[in-house]
Short mmCIF file of C-alpha atoms and ligand atoms in Angstrom, two decimals:
data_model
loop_
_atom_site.label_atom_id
_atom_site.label_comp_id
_atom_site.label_asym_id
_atom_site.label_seq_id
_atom_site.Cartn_x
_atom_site.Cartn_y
_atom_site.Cartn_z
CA UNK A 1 -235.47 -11.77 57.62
CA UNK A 2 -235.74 -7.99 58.79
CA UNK A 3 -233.08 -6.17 57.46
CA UNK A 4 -230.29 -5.59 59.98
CA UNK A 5 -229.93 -2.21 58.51
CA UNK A 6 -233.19 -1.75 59.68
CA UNK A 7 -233.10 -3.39 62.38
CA UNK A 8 -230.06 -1.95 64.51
CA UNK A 9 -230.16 1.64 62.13
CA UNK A 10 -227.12 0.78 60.11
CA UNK A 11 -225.43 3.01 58.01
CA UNK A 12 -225.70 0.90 54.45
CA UNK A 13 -222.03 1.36 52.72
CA UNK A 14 -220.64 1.17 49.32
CA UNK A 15 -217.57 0.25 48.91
CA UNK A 16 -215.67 1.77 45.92
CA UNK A 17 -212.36 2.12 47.56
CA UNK A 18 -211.10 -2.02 47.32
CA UNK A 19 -210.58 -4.19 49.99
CA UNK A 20 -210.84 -2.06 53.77
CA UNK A 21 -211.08 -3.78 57.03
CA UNK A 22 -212.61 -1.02 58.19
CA UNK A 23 -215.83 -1.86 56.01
CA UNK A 24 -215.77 -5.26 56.08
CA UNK A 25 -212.96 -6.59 53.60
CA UNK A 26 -215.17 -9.17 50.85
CA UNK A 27 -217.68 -10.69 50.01
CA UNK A 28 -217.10 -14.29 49.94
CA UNK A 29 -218.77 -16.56 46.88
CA UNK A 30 -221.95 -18.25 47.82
CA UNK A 31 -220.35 -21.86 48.27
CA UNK A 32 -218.43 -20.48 50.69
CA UNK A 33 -221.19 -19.19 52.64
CA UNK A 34 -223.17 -22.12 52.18
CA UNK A 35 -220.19 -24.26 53.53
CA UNK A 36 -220.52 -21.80 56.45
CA UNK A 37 -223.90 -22.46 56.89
CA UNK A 38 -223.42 -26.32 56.68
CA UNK A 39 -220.36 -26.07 59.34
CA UNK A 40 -222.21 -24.47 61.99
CA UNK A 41 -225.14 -27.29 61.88
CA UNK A 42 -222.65 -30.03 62.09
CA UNK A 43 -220.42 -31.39 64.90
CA UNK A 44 -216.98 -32.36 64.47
CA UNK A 45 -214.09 -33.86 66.30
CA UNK A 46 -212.16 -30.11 66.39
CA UNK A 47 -208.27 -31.77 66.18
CA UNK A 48 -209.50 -33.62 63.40
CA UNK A 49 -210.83 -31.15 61.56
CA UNK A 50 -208.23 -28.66 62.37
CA UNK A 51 -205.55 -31.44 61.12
CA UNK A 52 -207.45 -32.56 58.14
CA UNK A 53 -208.53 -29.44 56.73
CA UNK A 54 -204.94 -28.47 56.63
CA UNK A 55 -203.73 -31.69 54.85
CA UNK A 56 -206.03 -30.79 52.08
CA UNK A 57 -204.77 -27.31 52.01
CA UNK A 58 -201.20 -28.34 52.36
CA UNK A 59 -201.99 -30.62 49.59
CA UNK A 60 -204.10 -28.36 46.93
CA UNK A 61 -200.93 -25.39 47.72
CA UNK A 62 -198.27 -28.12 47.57
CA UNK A 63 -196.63 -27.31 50.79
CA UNK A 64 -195.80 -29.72 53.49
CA UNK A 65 -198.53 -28.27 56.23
CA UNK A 66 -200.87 -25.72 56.82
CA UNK A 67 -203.41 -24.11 59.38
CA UNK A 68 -206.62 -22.30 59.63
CA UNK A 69 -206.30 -19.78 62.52
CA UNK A 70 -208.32 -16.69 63.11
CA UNK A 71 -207.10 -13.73 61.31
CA UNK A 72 -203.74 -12.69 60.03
CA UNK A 73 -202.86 -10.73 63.04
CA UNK A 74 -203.15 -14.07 65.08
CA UNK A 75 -201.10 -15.56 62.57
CA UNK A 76 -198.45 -13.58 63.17
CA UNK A 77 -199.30 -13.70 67.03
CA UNK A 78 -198.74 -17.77 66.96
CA UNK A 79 -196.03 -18.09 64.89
CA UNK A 80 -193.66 -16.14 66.38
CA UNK A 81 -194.89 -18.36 69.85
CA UNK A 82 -194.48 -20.87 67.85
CA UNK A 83 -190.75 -20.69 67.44
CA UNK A 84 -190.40 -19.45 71.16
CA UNK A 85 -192.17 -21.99 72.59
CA UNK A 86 -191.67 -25.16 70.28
CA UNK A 87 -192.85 -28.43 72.02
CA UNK A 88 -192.27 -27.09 75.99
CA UNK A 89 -195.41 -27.10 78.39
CA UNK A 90 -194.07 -25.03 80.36
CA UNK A 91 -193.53 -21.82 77.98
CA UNK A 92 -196.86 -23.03 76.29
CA UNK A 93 -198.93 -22.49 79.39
CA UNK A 94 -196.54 -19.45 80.83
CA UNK A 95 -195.26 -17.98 77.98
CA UNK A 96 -195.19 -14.11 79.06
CA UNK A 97 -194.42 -15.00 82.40
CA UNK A 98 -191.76 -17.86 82.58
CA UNK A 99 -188.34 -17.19 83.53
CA UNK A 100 -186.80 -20.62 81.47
CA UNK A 101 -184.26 -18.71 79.43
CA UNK A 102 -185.26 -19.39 75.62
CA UNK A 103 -184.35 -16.76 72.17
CA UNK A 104 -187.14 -14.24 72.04
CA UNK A 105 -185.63 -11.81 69.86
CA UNK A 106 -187.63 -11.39 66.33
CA UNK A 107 -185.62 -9.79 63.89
CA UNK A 108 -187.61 -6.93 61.52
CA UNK A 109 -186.51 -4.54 58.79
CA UNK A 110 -187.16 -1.16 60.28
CA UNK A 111 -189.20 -0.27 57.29
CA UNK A 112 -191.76 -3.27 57.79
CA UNK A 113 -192.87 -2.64 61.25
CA UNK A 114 -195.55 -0.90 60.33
CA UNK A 115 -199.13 -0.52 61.41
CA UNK A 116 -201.55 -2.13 59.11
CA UNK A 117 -204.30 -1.34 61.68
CA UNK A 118 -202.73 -2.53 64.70
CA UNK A 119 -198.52 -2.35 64.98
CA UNK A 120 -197.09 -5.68 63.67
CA UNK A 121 -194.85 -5.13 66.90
CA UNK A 122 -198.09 -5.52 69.00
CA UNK A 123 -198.70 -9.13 67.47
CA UNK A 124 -195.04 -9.97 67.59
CA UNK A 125 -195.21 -9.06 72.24
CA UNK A 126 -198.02 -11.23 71.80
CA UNK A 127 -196.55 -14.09 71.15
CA UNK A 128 -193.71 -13.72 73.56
CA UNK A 129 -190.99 -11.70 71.02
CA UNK A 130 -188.81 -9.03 71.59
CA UNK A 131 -189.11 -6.69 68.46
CA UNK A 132 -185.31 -5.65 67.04
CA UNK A 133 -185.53 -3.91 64.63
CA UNK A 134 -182.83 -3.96 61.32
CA UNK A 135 -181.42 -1.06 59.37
CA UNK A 136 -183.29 2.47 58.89
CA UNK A 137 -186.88 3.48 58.21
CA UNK A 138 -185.83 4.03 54.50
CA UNK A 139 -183.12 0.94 54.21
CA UNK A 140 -182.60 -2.28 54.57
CA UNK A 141 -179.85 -4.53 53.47
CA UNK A 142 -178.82 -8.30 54.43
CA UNK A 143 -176.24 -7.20 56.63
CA UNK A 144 -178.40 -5.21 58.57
CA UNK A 145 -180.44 -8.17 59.50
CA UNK A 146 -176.67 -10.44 59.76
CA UNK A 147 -175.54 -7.57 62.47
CA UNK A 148 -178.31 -8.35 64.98
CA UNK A 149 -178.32 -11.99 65.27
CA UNK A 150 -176.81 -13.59 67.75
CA UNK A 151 -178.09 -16.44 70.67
CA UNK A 152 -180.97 -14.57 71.62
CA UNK A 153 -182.40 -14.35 68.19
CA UNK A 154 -185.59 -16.94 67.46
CA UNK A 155 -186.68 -15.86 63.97
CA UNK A 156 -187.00 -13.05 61.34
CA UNK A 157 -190.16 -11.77 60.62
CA UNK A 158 -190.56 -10.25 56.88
CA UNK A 159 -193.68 -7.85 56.40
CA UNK A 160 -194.46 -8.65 52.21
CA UNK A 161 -197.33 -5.94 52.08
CA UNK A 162 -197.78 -2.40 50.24
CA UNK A 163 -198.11 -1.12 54.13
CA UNK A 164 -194.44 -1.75 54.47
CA UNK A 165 -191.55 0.69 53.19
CA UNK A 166 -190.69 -0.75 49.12
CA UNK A 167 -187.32 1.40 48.65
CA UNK A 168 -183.88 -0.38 49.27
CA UNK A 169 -185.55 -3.24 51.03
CA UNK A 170 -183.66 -6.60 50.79
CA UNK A 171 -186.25 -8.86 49.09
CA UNK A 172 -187.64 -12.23 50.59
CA UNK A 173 -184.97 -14.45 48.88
CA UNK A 174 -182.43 -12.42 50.23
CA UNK A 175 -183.88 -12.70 53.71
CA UNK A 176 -184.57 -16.39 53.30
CA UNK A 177 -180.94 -16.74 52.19
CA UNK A 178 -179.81 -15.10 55.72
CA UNK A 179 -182.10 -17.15 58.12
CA UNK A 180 -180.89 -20.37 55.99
CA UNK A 181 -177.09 -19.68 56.39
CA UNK A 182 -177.61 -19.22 60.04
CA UNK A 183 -180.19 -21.99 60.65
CA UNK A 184 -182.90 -18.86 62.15
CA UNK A 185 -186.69 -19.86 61.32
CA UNK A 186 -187.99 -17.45 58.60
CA UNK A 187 -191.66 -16.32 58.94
CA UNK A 188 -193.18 -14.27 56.18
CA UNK A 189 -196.36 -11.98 57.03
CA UNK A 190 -197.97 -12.21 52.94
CA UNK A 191 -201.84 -11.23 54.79
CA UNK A 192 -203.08 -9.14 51.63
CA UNK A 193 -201.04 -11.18 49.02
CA UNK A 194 -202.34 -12.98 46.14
CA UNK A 195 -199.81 -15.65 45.55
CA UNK A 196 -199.90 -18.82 47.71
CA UNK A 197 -196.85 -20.50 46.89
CA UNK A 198 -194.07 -17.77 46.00
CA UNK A 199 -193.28 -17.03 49.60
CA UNK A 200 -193.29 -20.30 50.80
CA UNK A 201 -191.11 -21.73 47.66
CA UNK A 202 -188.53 -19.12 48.38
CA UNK A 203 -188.02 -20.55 51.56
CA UNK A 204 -189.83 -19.65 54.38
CA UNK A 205 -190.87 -21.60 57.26
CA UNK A 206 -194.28 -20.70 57.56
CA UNK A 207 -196.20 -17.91 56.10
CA UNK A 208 -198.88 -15.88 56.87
CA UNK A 209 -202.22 -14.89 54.70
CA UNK A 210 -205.36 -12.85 56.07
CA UNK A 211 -208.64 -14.60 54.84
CA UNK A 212 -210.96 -12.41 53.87
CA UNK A 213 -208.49 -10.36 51.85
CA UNK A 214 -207.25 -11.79 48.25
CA UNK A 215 -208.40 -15.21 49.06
CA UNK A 216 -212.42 -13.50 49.84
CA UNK A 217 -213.05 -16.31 52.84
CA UNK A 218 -214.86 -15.82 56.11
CA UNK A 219 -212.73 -13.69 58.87
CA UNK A 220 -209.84 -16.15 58.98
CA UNK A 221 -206.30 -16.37 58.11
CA UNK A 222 -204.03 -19.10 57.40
CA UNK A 223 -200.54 -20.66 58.02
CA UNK A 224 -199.05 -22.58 55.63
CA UNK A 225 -195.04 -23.61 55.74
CA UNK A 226 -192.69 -26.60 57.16
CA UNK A 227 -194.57 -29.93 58.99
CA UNK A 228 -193.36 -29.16 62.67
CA UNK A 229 -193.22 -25.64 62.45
CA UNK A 230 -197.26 -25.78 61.77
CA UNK A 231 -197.44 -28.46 64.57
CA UNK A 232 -196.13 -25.60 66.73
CA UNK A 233 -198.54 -23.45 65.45
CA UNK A 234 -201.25 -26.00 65.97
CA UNK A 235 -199.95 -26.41 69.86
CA UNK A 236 -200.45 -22.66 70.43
CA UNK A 237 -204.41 -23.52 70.50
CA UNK A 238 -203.82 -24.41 74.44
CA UNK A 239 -201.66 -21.12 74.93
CA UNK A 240 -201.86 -17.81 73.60
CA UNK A 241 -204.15 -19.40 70.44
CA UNK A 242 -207.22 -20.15 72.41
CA UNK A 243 -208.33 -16.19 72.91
CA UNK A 244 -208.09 -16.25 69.16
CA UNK A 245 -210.22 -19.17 68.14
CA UNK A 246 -211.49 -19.77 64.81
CA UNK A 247 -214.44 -21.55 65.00
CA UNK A 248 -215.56 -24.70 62.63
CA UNK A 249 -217.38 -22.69 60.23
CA UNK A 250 -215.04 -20.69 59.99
CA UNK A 251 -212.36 -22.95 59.31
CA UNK A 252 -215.02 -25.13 57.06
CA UNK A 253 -215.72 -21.96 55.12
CA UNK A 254 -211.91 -20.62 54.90
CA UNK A 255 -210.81 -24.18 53.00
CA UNK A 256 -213.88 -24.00 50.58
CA UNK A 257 -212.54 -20.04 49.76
CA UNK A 258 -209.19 -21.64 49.31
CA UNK A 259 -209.98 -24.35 47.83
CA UNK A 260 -212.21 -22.02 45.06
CA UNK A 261 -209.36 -19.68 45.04
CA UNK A 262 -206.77 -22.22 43.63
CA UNK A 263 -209.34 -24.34 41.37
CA UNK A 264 -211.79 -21.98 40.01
CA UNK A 265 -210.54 -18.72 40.25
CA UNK A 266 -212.81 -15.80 39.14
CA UNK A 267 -211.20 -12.99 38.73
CA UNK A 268 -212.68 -9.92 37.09
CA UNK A 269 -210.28 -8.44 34.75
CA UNK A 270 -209.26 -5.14 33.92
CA UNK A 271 -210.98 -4.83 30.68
CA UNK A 272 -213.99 -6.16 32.13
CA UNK A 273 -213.71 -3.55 35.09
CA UNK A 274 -213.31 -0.62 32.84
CA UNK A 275 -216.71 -2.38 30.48
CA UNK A 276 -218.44 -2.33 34.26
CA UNK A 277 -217.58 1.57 34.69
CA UNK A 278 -217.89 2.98 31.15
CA UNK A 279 -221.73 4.01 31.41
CA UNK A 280 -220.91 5.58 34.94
CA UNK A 281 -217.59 7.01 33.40
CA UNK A 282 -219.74 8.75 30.75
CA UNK A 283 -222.63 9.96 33.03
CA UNK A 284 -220.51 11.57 35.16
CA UNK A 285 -218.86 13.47 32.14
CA UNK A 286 -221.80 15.21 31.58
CA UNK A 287 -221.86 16.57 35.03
CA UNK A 288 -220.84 20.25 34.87
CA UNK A 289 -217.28 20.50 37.09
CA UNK A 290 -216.86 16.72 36.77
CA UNK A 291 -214.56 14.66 34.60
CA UNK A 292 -213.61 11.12 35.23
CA UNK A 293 -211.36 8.76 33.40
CA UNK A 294 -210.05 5.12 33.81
CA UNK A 295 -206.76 4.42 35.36
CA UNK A 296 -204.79 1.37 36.40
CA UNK A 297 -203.26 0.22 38.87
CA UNK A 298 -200.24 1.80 40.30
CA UNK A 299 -198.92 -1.47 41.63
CA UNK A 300 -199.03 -3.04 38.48
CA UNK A 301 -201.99 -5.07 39.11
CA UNK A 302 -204.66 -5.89 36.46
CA UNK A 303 -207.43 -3.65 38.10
CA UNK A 304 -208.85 -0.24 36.15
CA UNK A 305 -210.52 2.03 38.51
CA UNK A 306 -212.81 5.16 37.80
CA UNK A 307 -210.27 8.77 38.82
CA UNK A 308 -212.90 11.35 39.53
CA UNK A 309 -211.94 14.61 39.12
CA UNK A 310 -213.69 17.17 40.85
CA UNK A 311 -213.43 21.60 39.52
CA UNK A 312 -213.52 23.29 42.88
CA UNK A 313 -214.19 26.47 40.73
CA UNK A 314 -217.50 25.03 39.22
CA UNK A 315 -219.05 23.28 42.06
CA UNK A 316 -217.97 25.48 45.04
CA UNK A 317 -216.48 21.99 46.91
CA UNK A 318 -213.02 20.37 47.27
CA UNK A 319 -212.50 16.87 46.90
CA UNK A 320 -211.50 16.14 50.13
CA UNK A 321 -215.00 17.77 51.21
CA UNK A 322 -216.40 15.71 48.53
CA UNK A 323 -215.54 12.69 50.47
CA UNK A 324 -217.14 13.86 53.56
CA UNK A 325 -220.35 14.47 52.22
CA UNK A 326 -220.11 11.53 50.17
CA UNK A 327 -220.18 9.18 53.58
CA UNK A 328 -223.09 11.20 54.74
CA UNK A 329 -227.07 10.48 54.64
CA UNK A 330 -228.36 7.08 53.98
CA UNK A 331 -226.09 5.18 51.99
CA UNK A 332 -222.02 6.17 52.68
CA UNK A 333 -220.04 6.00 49.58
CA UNK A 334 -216.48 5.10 50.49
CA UNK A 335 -213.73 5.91 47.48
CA UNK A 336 -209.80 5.92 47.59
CA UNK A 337 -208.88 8.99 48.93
CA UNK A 338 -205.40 9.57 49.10
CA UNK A 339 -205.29 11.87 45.96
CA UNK A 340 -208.29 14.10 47.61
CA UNK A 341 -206.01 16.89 48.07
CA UNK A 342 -204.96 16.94 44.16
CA UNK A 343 -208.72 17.33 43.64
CA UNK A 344 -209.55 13.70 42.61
CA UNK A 345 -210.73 10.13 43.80
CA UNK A 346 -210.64 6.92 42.65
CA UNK A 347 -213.55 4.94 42.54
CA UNK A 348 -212.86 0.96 42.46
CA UNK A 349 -215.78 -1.03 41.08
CA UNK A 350 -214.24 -4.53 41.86
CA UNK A 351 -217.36 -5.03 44.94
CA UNK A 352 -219.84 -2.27 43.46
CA UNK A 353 -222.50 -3.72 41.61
CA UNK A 354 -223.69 -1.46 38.07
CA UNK A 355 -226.81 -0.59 40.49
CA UNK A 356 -224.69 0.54 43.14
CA UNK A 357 -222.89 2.70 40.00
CA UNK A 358 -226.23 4.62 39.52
CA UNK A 359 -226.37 5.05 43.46
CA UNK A 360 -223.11 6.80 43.58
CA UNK A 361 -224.15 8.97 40.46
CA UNK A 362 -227.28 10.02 41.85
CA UNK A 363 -225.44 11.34 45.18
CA UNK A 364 -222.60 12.83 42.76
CA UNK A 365 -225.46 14.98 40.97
CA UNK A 366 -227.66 15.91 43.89
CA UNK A 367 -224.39 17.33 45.89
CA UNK A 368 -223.09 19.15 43.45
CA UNK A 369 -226.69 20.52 41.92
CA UNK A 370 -227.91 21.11 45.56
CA UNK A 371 -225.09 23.43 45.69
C1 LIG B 1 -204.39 -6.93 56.84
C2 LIG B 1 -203.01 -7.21 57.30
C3 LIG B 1 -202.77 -7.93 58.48
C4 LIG B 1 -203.89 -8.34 59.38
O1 LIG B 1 -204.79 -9.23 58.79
P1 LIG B 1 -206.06 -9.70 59.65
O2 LIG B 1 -206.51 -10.94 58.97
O3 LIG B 1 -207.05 -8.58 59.54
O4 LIG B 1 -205.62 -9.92 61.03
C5 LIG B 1 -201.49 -8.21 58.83
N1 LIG B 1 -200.45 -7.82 58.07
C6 LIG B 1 -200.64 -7.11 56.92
C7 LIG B 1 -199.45 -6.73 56.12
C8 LIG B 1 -201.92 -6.79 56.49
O5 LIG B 1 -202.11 -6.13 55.35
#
């Protein structure tokens, strides 16, 4: 097959900075892609699959129900329609436009309505909400959420996601605990999340995980939570869901990823990651005006990355112009940046093959010696 590089002048891209949407998220294993493969020669009866695909999530995750959908973002699109709307026709097929009086209000910290690459108030309008937002951008307490409800309010949205502000944030039990007292469905946004059960066991009624992110599926998300709450989900496929379609390959491929992630879970660890980048760690310490170092995790997580450190004094360039020139030419090189103006980068090796590790050195070397 003729490289599509090639063949429509791509930019090839490595991706040392974790998992971006922007370059394409994951890599999923190659069962999963073979289950893709398989999907798209077969046919199926869609409701069927749809409904028995989720049973055997529901059932590997222990939760009472589940569904593949699209992406995150139309995750959070349908389940907020899918408290809205519940079982009426009429607000399925009308749901922006009918005038049947029904609670619309979605209740969100102020500190999670954030933009994760579209607004997570964008997705909420989608699905027929009205956005009110609790407390301050840097606060959020229970009672902040207990002020606003009243008739109008359908649910309470919680964003669990390093996007979304940490600091004096009530935490998802606490949350749960307020929709539960009042009897207000709880939906939990967990896209980029790695455990499958935590949000759901503290009480939420359905929540929401990206598929190509933690769980490294196909472009897909999924829906897990309470039986009739995902039925409502389900129903949104004739409304608002059908512009977001996952396809059956998609949804084939999605429950193979899960079903991987849960059963046979291949993690690279830490130590392994910092084995991976000790040869490139050491190369690049004999660069003149380079130094680099392993670091963890600032989250806590168990991944080491590479921290470049770059002597502006010694090779005439910044880090942040480092960066730039880093993306340029042939192959862009794509690190964390967000320490570039403290002179440094991180490079995380977690999808960068040891070849790909001599690729970035070689571009290290010839911008700094060509300078
Ligand atoms: C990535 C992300 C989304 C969107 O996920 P998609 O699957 O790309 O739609 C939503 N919410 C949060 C917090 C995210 O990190």
């Amino acid at each position: 097959m003729a490289s599509v590089y090639e063949k429509y002048g791509l930019k090839k891209v490595i991706n040392a900075s974790g998992r971006m949407t922007i370059l394409g998220v994951s890599t999923p294993r190659p069962e999963v892609v073979d289950t893709v493969a398989h999907g798209l020669n077969e046919y199926f009866e869609m409701k069927d699959l749809v409904d028995k695909t989720g049973e055997y999530i529901a059932k590997l995750l222990k939760v009472e129900n589940a569904v593949v959908v699209s992406c995150a973002s139309a995750g959070i699109a349908q389940s907020v329609a899918a408290f809205i709307v519940k079982d009426d026709m009429e607000l399925l097929y009308n749901l922006h436009s009918s005038e049947k009086y029904v609670p619309r209000e979605i209740i969100v910290p102020k500190g999670h309505n954030v933009n994760f690459g579209a607004p997570v108030s964008t997705m909420v309008e989608l699905g027929g909400g009205i956005v009110v937002e609790a407390g301050y951008a840097n606060e959020c307490k229970p009672e902040h959420i207990e002020a606003l409800i009243n008739p109008d309010t359908a649910a309470i949205l919680y964003i669990k996601s390093h996007h979304s502000v940490q600091k004096s944030m009530l935490s998802v039990a606490e949350a749960a605990a307020i929709a539960k007292k009042h009897g207000i469905p709880f939906i939990v946004d967990a896209a980029a999340e790695e455990d499958l059960n935590a949000y759901y066991n503290t009480g939420a009624d359905l929540v929401i995980y990206s598929g190509a992110k933690a769980i490294e599926g196909p472009t897909s998300g999924l829906v897990i939570g309470r039986k009739q709450a995902v039925e409502w989900v389900k129903m949104q496929s004739n409304g608002i869901g059908r512009p977001m379609k996952v396809g059956k390959e998609g949804i084939l491929g999605f429950t193979k990823a899960i079903e991987l992630y849960v059963l046979d879970p291949k993690k690279e660890s830490g130590k392994e990651m910092v084995e991976k980048m000790t040869p490139f760690m050491d190369k690049l310490n004999k660069l003149n005006g380079i130094s680099a170092k392993a670091v963890w995790d600032g989250a806590g997580r168990d991944i080491a990355r590479t921290e470049i450190s770059f002597d502006e004094k010694v090779i005439g360039k910044t880090a942040i112009e480092m960066v730039k020139l880093m993306k340029q030419g042939d192959t862009a090189v794509y690190f964390r940046e967000y320490k570039a103006n403290d002179g440094k980068v991180d490079a995380d090796v977690r999808s960068v093959s040891a070849e790909q590790l001599d690729v970035i050195y070689n571009k290290i070397k010839s911008i700094i010696e060509g300078a």
